[in-house]
CSV table of C-alpha atoms in Angstrom, one decimal:
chain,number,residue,atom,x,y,z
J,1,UNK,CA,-59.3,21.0,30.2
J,2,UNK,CA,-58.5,17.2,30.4
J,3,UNK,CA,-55.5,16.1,28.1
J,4,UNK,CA,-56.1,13.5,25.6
J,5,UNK,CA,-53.7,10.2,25.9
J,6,UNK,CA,-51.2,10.1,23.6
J,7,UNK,CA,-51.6,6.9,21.2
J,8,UNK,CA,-48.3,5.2,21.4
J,9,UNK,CA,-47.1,3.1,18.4
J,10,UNK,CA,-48.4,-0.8,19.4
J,11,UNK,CA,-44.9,-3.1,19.3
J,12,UNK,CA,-47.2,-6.0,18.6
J,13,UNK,CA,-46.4,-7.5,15.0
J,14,UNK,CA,-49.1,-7.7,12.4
J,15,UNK,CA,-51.6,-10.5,12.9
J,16,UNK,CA,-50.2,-12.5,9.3
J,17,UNK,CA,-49.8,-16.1,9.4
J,18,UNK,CA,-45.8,-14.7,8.3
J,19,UNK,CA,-45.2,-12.6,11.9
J,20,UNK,CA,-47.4,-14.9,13.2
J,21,UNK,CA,-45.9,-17.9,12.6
J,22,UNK,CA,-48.5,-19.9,11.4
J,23,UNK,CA,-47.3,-21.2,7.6
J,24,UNK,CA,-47.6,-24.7,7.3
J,25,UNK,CA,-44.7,-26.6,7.9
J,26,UNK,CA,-43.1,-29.9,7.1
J,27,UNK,CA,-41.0,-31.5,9.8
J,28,UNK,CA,-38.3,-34.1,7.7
J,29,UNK,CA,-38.1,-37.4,9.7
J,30,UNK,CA,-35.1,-39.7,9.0
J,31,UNK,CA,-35.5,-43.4,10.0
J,32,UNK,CA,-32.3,-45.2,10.2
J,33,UNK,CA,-32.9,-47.2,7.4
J,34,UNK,CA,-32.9,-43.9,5.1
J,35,UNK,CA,-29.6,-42.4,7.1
J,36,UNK,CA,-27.9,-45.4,6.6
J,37,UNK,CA,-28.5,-45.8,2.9
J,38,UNK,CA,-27.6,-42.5,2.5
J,39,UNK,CA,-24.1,-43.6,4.5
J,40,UNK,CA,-23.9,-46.4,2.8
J,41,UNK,CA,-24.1,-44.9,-1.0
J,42,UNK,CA,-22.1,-42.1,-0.5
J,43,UNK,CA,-19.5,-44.4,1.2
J,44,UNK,CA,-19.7,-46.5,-2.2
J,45,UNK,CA,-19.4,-43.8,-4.4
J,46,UNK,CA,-16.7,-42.0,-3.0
J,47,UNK,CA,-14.4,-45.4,-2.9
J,48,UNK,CA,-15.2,-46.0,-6.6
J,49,UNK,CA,-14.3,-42.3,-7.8
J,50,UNK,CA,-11.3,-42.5,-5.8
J,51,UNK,CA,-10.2,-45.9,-7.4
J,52,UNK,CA,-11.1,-44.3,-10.5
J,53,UNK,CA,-9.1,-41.3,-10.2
J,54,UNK,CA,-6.1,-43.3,-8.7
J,55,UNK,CA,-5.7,-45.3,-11.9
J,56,UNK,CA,-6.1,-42.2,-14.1
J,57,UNK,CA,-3.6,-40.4,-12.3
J,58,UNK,CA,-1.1,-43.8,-12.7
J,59,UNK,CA,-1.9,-44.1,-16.4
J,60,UNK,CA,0.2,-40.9,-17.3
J,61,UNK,CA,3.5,-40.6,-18.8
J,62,UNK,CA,6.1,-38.0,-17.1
J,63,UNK,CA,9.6,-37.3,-17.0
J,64,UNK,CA,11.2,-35.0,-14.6
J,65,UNK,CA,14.9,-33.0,-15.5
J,66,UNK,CA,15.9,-30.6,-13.0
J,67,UNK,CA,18.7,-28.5,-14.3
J,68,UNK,CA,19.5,-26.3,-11.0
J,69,UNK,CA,23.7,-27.8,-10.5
J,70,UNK,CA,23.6,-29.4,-14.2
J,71,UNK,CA,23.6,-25.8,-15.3
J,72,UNK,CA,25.7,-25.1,-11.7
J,73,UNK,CA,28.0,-22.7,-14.4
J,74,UNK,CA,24.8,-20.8,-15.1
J,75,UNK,CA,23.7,-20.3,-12.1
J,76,UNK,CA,26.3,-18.9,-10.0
J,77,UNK,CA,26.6,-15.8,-13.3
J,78,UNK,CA,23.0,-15.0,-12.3
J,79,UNK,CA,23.5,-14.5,-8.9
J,80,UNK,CA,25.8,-11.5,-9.8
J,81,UNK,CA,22.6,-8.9,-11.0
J,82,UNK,CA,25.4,-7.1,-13.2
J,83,UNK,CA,25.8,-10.1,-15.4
J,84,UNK,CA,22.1,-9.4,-16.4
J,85,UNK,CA,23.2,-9.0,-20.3
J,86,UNK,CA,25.3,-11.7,-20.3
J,87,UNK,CA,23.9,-14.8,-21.9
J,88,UNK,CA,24.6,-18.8,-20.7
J,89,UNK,CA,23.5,-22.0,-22.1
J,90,UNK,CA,23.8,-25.7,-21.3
J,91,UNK,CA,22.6,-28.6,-22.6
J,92,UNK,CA,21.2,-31.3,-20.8
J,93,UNK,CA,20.8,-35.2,-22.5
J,94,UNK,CA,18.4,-37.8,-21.1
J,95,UNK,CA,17.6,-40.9,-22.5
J,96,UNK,CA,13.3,-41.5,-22.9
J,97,UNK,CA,12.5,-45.3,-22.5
J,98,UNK,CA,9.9,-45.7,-23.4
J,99,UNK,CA,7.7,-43.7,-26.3
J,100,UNK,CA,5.2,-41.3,-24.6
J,101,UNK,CA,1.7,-41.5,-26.8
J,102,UNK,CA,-0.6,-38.8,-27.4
J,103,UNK,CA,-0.4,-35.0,-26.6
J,104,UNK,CA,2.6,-33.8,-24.7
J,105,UNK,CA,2.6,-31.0,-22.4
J,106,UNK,CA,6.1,-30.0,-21.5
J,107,UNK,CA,6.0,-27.6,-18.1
J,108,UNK,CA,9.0,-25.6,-15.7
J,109,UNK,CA,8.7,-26.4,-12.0
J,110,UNK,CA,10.2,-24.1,-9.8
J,111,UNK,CA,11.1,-25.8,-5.6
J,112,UNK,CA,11.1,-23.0,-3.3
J,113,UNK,CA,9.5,-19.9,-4.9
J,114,UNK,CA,6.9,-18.4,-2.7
J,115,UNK,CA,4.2,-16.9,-5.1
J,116,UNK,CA,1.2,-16.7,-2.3
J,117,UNK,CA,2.8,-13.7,-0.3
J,118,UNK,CA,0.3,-11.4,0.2
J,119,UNK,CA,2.2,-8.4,-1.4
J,120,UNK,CA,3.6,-10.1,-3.7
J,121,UNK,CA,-0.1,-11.1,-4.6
J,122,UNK,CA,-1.4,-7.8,-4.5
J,123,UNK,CA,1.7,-6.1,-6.3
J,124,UNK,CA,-0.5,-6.2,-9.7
J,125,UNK,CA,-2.5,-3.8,-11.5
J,126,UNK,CA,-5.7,-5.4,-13.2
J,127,UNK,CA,-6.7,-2.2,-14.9
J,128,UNK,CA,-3.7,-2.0,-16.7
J,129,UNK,CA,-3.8,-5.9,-17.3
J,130,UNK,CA,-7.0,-5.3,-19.3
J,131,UNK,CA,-5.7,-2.3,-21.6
J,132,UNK,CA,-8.6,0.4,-19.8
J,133,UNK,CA,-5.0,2.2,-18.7
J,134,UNK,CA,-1.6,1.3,-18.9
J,135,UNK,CA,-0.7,4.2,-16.8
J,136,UNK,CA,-2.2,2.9,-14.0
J,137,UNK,CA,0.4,2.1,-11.5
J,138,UNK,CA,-0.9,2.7,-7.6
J,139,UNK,CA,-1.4,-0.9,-6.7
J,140,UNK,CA,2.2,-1.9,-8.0
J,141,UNK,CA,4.8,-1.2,-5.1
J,142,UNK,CA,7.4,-1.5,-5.2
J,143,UNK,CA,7.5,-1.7,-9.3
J,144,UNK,CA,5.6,1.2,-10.1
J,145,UNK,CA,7.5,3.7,-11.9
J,146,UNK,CA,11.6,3.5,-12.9
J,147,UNK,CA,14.3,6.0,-11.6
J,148,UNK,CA,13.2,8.9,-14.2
J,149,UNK,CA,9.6,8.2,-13.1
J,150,UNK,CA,8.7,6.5,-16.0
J,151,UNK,CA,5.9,4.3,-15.7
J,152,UNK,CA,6.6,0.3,-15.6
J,153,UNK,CA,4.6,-1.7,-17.7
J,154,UNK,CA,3.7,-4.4,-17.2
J,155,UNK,CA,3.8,-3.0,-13.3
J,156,UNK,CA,4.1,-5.0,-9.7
J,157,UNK,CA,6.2,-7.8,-8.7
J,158,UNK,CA,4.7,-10.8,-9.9
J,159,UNK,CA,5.4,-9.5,-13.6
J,160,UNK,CA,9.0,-8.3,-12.9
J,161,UNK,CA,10.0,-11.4,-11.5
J,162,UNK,CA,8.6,-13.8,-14.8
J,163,UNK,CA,10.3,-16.8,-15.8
J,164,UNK,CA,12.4,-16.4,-18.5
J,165,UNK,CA,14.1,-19.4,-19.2
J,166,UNK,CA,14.1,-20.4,-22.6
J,167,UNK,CA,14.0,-24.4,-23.2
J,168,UNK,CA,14.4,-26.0,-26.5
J,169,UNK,CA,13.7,-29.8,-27.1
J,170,UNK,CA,16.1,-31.7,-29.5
J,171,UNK,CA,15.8,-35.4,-30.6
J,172,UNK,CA,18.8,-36.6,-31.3
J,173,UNK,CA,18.5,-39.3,-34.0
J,174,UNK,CA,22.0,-40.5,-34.1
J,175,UNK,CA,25.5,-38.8,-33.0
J,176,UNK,CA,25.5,-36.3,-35.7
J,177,UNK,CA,21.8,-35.8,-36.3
J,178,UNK,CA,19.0,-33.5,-34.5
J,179,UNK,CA,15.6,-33.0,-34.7
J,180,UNK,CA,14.0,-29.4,-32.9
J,181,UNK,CA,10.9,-31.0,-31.6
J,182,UNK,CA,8.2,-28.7,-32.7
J,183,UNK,CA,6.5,-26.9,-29.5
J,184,UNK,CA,3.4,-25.1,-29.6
J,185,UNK,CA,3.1,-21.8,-27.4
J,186,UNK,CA,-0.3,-21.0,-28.1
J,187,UNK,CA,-3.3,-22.2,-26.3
J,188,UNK,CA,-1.3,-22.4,-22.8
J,189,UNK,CA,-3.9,-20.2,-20.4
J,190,UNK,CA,-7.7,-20.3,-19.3
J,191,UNK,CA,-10.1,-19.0,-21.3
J,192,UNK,CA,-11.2,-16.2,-18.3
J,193,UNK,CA,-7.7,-15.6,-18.5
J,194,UNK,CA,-6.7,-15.2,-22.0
J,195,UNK,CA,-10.2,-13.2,-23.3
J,196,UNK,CA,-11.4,-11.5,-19.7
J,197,UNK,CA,-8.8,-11.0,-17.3
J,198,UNK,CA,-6.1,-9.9,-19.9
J,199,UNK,CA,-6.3,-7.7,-22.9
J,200,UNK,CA,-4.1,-5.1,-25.0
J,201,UNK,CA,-4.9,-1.6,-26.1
J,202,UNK,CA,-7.1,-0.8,-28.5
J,203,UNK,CA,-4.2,0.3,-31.0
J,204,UNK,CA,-3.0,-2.1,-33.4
J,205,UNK,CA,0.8,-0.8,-32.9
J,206,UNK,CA,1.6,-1.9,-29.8
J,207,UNK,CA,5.1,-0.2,-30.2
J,208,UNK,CA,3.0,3.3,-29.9
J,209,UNK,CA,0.2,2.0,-27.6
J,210,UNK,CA,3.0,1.8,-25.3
J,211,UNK,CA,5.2,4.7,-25.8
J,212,UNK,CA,6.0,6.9,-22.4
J,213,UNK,CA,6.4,3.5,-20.8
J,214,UNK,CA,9.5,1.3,-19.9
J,215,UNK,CA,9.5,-2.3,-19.0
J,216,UNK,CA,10.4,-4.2,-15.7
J,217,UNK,CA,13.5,-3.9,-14.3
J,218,UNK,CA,14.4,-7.7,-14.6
J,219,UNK,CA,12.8,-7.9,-18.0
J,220,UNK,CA,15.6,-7.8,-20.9
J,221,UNK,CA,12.7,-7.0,-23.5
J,222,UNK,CA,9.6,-5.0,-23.5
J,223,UNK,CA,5.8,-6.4,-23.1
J,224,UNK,CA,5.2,-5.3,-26.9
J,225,UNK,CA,8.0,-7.5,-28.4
J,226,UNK,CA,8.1,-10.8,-26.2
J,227,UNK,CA,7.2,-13.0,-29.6
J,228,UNK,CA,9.1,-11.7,-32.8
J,229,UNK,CA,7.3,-15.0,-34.7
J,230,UNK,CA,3.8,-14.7,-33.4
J,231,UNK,CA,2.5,-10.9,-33.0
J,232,UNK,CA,-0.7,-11.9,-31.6
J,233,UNK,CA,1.2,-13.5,-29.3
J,234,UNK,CA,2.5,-10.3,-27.6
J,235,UNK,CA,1.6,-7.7,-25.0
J,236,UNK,CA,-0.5,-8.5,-22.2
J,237,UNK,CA,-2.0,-11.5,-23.7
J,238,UNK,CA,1.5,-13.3,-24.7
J,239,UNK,CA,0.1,-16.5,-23.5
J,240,UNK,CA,3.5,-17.3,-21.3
J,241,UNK,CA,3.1,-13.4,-19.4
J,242,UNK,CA,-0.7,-15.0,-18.6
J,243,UNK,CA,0.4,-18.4,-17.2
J,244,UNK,CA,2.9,-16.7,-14.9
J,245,UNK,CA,0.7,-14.2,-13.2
J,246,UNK,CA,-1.7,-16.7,-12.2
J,247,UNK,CA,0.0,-16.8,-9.1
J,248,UNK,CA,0.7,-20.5,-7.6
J,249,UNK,CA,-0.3,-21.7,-4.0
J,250,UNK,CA,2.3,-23.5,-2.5
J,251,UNK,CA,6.4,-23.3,-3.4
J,252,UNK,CA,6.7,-26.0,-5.2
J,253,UNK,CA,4.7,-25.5,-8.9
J,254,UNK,CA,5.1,-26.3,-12.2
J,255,UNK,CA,3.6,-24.3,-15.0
J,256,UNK,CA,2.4,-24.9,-18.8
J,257,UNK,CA,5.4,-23.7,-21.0
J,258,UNK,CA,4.4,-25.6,-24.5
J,259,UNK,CA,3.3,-28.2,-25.9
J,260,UNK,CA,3.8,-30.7,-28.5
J,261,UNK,CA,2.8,-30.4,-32.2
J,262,UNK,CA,2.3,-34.0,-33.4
J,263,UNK,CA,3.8,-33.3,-37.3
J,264,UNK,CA,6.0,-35.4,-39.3
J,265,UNK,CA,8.3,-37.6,-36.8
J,266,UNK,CA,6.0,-36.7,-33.8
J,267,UNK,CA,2.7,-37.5,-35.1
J,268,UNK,CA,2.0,-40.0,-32.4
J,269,UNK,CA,4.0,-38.4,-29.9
J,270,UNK,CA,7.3,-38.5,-28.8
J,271,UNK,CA,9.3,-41.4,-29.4
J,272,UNK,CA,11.7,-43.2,-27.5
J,273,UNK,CA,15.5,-42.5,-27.6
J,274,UNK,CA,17.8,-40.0,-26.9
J,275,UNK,CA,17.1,-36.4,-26.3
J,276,UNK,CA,18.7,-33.0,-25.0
J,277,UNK,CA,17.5,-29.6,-23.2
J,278,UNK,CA,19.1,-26.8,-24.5
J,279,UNK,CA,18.0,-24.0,-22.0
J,280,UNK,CA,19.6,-20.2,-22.1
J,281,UNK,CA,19.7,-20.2,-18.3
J,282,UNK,CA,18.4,-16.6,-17.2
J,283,UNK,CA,16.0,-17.3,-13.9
J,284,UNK,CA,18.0,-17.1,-10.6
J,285,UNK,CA,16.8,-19.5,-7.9
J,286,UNK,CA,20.2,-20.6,-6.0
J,287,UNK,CA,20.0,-16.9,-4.0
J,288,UNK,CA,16.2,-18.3,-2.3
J,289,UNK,CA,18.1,-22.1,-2.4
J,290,UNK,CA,15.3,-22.8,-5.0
J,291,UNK,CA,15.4,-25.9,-7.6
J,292,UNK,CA,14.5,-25.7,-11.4
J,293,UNK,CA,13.2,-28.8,-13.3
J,294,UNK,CA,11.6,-29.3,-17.0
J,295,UNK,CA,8.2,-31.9,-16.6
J,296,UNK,CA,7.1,-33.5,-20.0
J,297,UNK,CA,3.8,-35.2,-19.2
J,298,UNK,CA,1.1,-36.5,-20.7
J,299,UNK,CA,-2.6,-36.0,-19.0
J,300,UNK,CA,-5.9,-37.9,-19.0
J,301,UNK,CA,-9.3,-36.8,-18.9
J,302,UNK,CA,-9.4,-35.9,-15.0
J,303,UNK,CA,-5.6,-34.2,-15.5
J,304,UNK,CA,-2.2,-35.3,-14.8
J,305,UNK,CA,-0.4,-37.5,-12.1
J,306,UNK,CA,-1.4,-36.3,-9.1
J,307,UNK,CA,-2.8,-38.3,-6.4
J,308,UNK,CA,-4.5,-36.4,-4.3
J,309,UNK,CA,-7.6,-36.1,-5.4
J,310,UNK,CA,-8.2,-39.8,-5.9
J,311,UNK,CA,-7.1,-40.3,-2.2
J,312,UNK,CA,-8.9,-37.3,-0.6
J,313,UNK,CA,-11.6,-39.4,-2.2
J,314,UNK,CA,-10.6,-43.1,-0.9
J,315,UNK,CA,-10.2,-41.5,2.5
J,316,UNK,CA,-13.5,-39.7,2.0
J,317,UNK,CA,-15.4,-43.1,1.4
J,318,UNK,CA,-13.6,-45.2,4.2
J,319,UNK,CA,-14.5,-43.1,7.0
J,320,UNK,CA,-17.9,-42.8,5.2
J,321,UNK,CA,-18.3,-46.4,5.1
J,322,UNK,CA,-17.3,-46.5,9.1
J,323,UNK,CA,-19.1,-44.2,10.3
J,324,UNK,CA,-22.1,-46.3,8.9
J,325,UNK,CA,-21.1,-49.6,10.3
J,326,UNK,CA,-20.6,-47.5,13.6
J,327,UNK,CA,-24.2,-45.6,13.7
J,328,UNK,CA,-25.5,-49.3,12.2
J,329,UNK,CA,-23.9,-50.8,15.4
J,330,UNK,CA,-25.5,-48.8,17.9
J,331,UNK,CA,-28.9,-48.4,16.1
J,332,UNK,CA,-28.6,-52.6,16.3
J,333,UNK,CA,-28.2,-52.2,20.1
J,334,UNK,CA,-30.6,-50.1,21.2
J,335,UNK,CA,-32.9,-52.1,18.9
J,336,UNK,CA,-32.3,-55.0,20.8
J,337,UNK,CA,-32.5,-53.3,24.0
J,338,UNK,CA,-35.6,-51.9,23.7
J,339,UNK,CA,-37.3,-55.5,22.4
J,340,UNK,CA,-35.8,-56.8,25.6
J,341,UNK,CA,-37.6,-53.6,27.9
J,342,UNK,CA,-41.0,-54.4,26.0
J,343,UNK,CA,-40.9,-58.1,26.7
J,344,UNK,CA,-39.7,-57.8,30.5
């Protein structure tokens, strides 16, 4: 008997005008006139928002106080780690000009403090950061659990290695009078932040949410009692905790510590004269040769002083604006050479 040819699967694709390739198309075709205009206006644009943004950024107010060898006393007890319970305070006068109008932001900026290390980065636990499990330690080397294998909470090294200064604002009226400028410590953190990324346990009692737990090694109080004034304001979503562990991307940062809350003598903001810094000095930066500085700022609608925004724009619309006279240039010439070919 003859065999039958096998029938082998056909590698041919279906006859569709999809595996065909036969869709109608549209082919886009740019004159020169239309790439140019496009050059052109986003040349324009670019130069006018960075103008814009320029003169914004100039408009604010801010005053810079770095405390690192004011406070020189300070810093050299913290570089001893057994002189942890041992408090030390200094007070720091400056003279404000001018009056600064508006809402006032004050802010720490740190010089020198590498935040974007990978493992120091990672050394966080987001489960326990949004109350699902406060036991949950794995991702939190090295500040996982204590020497009696306690579990650390809050656990890693971005939380263990907070700022913890504490800065207080007088206004000093005359030689023997001062004024505690009221500062706000609410409504400091992102939104995501504050109602997503961070959230306490279920329990009402904190104190017992937490029990079985210990806090940070560098830490002199626990997560559950950071605010004795505000107790909303404590546990993972203590607004100051928040602000700190969005980690920073270069060393030299400043972050949102308070700001101003325009009653009785500061209704319009702050006015000008004589002030002082009283700051209990706990954060050690001379062992990483780091600096420490209080910013009081005011901001405008596209954020505080910094420039580079309004120049990455500027320097956007400049080489915009010549490339266009360049591609203008040449489509010019080869115009005119190709008149020249026709009429030869």
């Amino acid at each position: 008997m003859e065999e039958r040819p096998q029938h082998r699967p056909s590698r041919l694709p279906d006859n569709s005008a999809l595996k065909q390739q036969e869709l109608p198309a549209h082919r886009l075709y740019f004159t020169a006139r239309r790439v140019l205009f496009v050059f052109f206006t986003t040349g324009i644009f670019c130069l006018c928002m960075g103008i814009i943004l320029i003169l914004s950024a100039r408009s604010t107010q801010e005053i810079e106080i770095n405390y690192t060898r004011i406070c020189a006393n300070c810093a050299k007890l913290r570089e001893n780690a057994s002189n942890f319970d041992k408090e030390c305070t200094c007070s720091i006068p400056f003279y404000l000009s001018g009056k600064m109008m508006g809402n006032i932001y004050m802010y720490y900026k740190l010089y020198g403090f590498y935040q974007n290390l990978y493992r120091y980065v990672r050394s966080r636990s987001n489960r326990q950061l949004m109350g699902k499990d406060i036991k949950a330690v794995d991702d939190c080397a090295p500040f996982k659990m204590s020497d009696n294998k306690t579990p650390i909470v809050p656990c890693g090294a971005i939380a263990n290695s907070m700022f913890n200064d504490t800065i207080i604002l007088l206004h000093n009226i005359n030689s023997s009078v001062q004024i505690k400028v009221p500062m706000l410590k609410s409504g400091l953190t992102w939104w995501t932040d504050k109602y997503v990324k961070f959230q306490n346990p279920s329990s009402k009692n904190l104190a017992d949410e937490f029990r079985g737990t210990t806090k940070p090694p560098n830490w002199p109080k626990p997560i559950y009692d950071l605010d004795k004034k505000d107790p909303r304001n404590n546990g993972f979503l203590n607004d100051d905790f928040i602000v700190w562990m969005r980690a920073a991307a270069f060393p030299t940062f400043k972050k949102l510590y308070g700001r101003l809350n325009r009653t009785h003598h500061f209704i319009e903001g702050l006015p000008a004269g004589n002030y002082s810094l009283n700051i209990t000095y706990n954060f050690p930066v001379t062992r990483f040769h780091g600096e420490k500085s209080v910013v009081l700022s005011t901001l405008t609608w596209c954020g505080g002083n910094s420039l580079f925004l309004g120049l990455a724009y500027t320097v956007t619309g400049a080489i915009t604006w010549l490339a266009s006279f360049a591609m203008m240039a040449i489509h010019i010439m080869l115009k005119n050479k190709k008149m020249s070919f026709f009429h030869q």
